[in-house]
PDB file of C-alpha atoms in Angstrom:
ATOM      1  CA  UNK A   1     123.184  99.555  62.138  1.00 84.00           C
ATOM      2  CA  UNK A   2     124.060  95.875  62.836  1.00 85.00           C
ATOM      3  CA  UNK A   3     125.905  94.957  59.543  1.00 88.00           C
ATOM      4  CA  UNK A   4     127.625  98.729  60.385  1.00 86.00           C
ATOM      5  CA  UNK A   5     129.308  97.874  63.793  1.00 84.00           C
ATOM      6  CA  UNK A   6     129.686  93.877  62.861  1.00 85.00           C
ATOM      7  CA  UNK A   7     132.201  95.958  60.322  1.00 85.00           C
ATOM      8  CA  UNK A   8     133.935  98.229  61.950  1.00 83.00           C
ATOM      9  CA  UNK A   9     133.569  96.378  65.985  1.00 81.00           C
ATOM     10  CA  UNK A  10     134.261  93.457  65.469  1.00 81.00           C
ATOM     11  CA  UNK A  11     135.081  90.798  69.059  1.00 80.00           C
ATOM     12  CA  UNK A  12     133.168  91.208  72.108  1.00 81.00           C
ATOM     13  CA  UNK A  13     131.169  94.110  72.452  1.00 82.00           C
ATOM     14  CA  UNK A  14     128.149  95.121  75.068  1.00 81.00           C
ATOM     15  CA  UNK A  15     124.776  97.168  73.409  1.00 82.00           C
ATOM     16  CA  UNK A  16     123.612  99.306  76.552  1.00 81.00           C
ATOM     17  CA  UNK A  17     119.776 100.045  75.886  1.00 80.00           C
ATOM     18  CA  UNK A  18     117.906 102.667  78.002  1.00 77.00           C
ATOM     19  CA  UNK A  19     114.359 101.483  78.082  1.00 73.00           C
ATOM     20  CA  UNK A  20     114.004  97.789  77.066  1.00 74.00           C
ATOM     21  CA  UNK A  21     110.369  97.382  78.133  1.00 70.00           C
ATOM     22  CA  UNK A  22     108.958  99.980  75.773  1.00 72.00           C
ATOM     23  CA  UNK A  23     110.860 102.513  73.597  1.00 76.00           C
ATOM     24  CA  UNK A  24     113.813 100.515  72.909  1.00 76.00           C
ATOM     25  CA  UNK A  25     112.108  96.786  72.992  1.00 76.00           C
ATOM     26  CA  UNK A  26     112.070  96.315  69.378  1.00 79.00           C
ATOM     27  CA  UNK A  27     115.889  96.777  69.735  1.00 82.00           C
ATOM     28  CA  UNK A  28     116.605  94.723  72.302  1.00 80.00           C
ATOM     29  CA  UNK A  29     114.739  92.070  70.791  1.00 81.00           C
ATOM     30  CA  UNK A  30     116.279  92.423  67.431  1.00 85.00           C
ATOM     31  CA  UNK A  31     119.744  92.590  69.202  1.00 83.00           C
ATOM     32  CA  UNK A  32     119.384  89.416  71.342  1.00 81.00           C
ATOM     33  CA  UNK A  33     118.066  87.388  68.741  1.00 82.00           C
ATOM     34  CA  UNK A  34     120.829  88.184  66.627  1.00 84.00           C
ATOM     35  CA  UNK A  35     123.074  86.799  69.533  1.00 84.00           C
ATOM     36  CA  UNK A  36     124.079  90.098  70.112  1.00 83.00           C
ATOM     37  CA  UNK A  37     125.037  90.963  73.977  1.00 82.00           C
ATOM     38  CA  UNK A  38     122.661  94.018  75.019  1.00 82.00           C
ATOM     39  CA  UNK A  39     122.258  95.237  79.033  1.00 81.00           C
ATOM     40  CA  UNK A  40     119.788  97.593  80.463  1.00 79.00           C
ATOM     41  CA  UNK A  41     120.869 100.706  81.325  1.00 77.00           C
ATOM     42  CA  UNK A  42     118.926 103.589  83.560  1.00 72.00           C
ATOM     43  CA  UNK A  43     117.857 106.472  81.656  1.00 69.00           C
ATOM     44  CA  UNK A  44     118.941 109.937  82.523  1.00 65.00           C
ATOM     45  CA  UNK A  45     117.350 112.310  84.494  1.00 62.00           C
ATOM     46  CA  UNK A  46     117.527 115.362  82.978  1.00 56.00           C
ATOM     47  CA  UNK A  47     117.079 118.825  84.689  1.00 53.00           C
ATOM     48  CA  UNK A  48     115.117 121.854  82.730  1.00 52.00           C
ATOM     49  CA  UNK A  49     118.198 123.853  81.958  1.00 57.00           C
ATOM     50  CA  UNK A  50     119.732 120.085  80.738  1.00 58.00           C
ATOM     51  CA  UNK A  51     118.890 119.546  77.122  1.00 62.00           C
ATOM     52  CA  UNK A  52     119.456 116.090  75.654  1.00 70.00           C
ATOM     53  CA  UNK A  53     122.824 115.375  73.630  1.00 73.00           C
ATOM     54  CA  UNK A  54     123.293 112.494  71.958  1.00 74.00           C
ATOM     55  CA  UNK A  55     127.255 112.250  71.789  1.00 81.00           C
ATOM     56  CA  UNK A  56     127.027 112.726  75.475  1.00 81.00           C
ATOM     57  CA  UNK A  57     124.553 110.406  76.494  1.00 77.00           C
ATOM     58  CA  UNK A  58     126.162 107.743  74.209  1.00 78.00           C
ATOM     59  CA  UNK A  59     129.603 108.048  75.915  1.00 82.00           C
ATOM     60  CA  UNK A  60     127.529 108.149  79.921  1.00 79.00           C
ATOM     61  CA  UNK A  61     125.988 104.618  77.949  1.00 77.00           C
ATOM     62  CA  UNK A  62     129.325 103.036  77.221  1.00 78.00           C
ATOM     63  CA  UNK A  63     130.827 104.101  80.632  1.00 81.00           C
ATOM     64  CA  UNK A  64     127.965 102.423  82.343  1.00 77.00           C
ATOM     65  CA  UNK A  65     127.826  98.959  80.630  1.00 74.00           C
ATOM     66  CA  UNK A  66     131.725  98.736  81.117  1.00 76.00           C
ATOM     67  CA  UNK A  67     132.137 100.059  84.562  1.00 76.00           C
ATOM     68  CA  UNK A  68     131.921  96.646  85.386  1.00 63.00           C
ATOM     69  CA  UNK A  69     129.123  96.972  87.549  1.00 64.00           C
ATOM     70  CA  UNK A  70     126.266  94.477  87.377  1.00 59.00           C
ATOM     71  CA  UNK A  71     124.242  95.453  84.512  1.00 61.00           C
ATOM     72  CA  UNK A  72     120.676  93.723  83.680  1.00 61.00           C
ATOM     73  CA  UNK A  73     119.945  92.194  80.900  1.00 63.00           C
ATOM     74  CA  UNK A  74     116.211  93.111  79.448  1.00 60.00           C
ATOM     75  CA  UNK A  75     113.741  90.540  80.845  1.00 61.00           C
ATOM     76  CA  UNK A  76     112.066  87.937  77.707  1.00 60.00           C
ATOM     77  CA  UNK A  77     109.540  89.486  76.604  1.00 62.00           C
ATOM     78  CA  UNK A  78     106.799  86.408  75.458  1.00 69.00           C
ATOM     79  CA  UNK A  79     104.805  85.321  78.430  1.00 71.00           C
ATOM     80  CA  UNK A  80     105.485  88.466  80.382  1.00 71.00           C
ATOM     81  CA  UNK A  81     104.804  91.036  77.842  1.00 72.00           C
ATOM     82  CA  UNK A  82     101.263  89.255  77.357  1.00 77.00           C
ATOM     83  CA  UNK A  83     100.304  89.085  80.578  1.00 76.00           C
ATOM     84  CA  UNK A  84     101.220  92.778  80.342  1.00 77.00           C
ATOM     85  CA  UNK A  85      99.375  94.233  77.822  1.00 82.00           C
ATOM     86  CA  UNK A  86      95.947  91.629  78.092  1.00 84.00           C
ATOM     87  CA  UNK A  87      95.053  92.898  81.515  1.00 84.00           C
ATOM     88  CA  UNK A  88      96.416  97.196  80.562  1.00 86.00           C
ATOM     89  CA  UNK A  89      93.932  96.465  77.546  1.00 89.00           C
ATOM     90  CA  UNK A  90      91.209  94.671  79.474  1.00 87.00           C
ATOM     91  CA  UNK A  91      91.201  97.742  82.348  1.00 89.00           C
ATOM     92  CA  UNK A  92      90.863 100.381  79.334  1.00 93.00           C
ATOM     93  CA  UNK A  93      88.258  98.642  77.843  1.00 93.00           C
ATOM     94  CA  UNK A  94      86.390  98.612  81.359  1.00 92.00           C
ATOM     95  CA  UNK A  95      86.775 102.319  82.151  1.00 95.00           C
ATOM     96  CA  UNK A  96      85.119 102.714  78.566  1.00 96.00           C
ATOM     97  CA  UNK A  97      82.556 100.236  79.003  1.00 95.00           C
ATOM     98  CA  UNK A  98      81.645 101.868  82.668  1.00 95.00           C
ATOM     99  CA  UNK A  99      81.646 105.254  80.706  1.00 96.00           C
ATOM    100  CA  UNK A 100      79.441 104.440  78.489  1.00 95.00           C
ATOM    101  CA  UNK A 101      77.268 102.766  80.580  1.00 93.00           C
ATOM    102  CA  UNK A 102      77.061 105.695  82.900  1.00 94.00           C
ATOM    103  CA  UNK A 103      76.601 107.899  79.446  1.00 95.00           C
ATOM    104  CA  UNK A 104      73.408 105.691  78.582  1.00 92.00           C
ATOM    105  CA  UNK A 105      72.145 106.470  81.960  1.00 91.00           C
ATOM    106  CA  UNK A 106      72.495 110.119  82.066  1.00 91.00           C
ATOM    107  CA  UNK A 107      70.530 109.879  78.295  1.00 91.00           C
ATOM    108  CA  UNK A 108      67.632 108.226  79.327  1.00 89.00           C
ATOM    109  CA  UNK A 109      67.523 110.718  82.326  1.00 88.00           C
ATOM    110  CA  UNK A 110      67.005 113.519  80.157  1.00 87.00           C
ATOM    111  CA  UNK A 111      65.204 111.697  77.366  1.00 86.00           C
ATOM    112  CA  UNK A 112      61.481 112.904  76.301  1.00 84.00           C
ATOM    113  CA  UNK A 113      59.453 111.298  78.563  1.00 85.00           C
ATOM    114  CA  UNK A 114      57.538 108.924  75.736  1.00 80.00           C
ATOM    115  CA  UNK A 115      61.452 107.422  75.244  1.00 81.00           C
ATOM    116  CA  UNK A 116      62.359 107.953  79.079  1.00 83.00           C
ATOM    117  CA  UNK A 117      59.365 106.163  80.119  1.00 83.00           C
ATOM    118  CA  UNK A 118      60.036 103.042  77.697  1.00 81.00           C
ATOM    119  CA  UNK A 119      63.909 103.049  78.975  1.00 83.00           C
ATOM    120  CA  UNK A 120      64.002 103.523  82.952  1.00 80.00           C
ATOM    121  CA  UNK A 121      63.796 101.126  85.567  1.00 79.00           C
ATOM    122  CA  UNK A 122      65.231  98.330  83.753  1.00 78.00           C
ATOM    123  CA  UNK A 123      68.608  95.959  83.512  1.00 81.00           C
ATOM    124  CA  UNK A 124      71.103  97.149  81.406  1.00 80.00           C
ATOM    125  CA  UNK A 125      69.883  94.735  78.359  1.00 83.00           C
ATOM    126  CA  UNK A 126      66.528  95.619  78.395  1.00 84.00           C
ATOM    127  CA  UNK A 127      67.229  99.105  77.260  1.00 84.00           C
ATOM    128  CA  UNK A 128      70.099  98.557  74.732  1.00 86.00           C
ATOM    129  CA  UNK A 129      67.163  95.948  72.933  1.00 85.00           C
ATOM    130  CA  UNK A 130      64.752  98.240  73.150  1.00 86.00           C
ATOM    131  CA  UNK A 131      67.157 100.943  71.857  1.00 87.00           C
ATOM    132  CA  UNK A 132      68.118  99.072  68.530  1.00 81.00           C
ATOM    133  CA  UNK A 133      63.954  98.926  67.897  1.00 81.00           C
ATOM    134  CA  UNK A 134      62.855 102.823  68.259  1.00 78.00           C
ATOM    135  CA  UNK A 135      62.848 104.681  65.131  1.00 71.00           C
ATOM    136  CA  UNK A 136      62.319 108.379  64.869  1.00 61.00           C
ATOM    137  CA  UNK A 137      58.896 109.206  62.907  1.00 59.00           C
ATOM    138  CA  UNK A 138      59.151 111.769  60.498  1.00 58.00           C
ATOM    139  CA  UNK A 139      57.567 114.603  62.286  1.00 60.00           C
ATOM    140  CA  UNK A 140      59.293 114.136  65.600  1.00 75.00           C
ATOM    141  CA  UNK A 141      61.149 117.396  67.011  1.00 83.00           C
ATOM    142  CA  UNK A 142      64.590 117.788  66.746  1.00 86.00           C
ATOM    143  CA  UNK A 143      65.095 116.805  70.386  1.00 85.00           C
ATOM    144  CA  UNK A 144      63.756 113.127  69.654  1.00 84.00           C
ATOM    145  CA  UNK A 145      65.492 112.704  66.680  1.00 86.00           C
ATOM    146  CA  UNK A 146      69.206 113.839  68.353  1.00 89.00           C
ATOM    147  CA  UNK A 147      68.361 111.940  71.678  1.00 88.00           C
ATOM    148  CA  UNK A 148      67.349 108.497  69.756  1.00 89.00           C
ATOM    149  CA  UNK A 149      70.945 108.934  67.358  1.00 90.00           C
ATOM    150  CA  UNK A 150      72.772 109.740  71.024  1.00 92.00           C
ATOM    151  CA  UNK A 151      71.127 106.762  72.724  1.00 92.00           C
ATOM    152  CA  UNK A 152      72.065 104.641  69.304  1.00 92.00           C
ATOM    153  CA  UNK A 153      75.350 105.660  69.435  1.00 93.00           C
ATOM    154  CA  UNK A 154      75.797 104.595  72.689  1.00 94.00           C
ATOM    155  CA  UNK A 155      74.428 101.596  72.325  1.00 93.00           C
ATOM    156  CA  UNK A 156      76.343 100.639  69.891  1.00 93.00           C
ATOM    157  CA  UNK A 157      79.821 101.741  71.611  1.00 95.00           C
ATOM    158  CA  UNK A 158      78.388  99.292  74.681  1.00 94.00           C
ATOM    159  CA  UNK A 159      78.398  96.248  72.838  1.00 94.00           C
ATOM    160  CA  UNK A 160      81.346  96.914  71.149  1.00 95.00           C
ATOM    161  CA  UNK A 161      82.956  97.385  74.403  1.00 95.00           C
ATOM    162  CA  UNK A 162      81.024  93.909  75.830  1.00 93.00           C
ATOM    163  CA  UNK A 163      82.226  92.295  72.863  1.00 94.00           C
ATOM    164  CA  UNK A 164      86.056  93.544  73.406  1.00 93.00           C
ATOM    165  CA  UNK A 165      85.517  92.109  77.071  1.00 90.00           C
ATOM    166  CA  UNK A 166      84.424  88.816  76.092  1.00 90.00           C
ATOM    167  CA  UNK A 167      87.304  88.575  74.106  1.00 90.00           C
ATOM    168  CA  UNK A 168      89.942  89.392  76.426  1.00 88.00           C
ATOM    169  CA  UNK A 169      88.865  87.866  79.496  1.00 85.00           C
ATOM    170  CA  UNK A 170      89.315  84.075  78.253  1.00 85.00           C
ATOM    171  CA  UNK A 171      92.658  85.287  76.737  1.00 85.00           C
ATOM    172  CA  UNK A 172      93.978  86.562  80.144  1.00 84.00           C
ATOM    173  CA  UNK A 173      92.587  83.699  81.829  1.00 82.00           C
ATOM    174  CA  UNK A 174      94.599  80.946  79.081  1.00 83.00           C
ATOM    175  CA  UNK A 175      97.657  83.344  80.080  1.00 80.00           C
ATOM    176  CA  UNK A 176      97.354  83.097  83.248  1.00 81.00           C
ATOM    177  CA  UNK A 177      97.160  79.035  83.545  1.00 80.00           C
ATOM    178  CA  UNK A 178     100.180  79.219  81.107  1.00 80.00           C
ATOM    179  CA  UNK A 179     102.553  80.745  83.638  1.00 78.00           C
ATOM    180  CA  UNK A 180     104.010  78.563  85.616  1.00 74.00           C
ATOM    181  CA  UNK A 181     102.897  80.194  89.136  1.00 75.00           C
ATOM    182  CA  UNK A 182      99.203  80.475  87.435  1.00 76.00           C
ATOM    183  CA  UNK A 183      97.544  77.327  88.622  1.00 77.00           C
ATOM    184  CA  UNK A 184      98.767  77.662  91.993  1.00 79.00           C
ATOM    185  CA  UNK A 185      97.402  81.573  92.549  1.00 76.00           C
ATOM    186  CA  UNK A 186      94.027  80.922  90.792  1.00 73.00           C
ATOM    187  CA  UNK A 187      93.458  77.754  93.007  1.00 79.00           C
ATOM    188  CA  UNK A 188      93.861  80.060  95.558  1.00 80.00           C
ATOM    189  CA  UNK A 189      90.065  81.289  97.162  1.00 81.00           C
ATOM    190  CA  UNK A 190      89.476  85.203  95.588  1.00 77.00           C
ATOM    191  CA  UNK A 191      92.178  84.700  93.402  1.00 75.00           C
ATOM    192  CA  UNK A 192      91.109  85.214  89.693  1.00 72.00           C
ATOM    193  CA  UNK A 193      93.203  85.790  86.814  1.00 73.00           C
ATOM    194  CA  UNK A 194      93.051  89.968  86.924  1.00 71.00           C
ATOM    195  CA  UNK A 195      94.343  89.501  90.411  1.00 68.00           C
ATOM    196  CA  UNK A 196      96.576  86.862  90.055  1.00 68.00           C
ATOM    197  CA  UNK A 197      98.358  88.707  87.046  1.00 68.00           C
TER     198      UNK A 197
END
């Protein structure tokens, strides 16, 4: 598309991008680093009875960029996109951590009482230990056997979801001293790197 309008536009010219800080990112980065000039334009807001034409749109794009009103150019996206998508990650990862936790719980509620009583009444790592050591014996029902591969399951899903944590916290914490206001905030009392992002 480049080497296309470099052809046949060639001088100044203006790209006008709807959605530079998702959909059309790759673009706009592409673009700019090929020294291209590319502005931010608002996407349309289309009514039910209003389908989407492209001829149209494109012609409402090129009217905007040159009506010679202030146009934005999309934001750099290094830093800021990181300290985007670390802490979006690191909250998914929590609800699914919390779930799971919750899903453990609700398990060992309804366990057989000779794996209920083993399970309850203890911190979180006691049970996912003792978890990874129970093994069904081979003429256990078939409520033992499914509740002991649920409860493994789940297990295993938690510490993936710990590990996934302990990954991304130090990372969003390293972002967050990296940014130049980052220092300043997390000196601040309460003020950790979740909240200061």
């Amino acid at each position: 598309m480049l080497v296309w309008v470099r052809q046949h536009a060639a001088g100044l010219r203006v790209w006008a991008l709807e959605g530079t800080g998702n959909y059309g990112a790759g673009g706009a980065s592409f673009l700019a680093e090929a020294g291209e000039d590319v502005v931010e334009i608002d996407r349309v807001q289309r009514t039910r009875r209003g389908g989407k034409n492209d001829r149209i749109d494109a012609v409402r794009a090129a009217r905007e960029a040159l009506s010679g009103e202030s146009q934005p150019h999309p934001r750099p996206r290094g830093l800021r996109e990181a300290l985007r998508v670390v802490p979006t990650t690191g909250h998914a990862v929590l609800v699914s951590h919390t779930k799971a936790i919750n899903e453990l719980k609700a398990l060992i509620v309804t366990a057989p009482e000779h794996l209920r009583s083993t399970l309850r009444g203890c911190s979180l790592s006691t049970p996912l230990t003792r978890i990874d050591h129970l093994h069904a014996a081979a003429p256990s029902t078939v409520k033992h056997r499914m509740t002991l591969l649920a409860l493994c399951s789940v297990t295993a899903r938690i510490r993936f979801l710990t590990d996934q944590v302990d990954q991304l916290n130090p990372q969003l914490t390293q972002l967050t001293q990296t940014h130049p206001a980052g220092p300043t905030l997390l000196s601040e009392p309460g003020v950790g790197p979740v909240v200061a992002t």
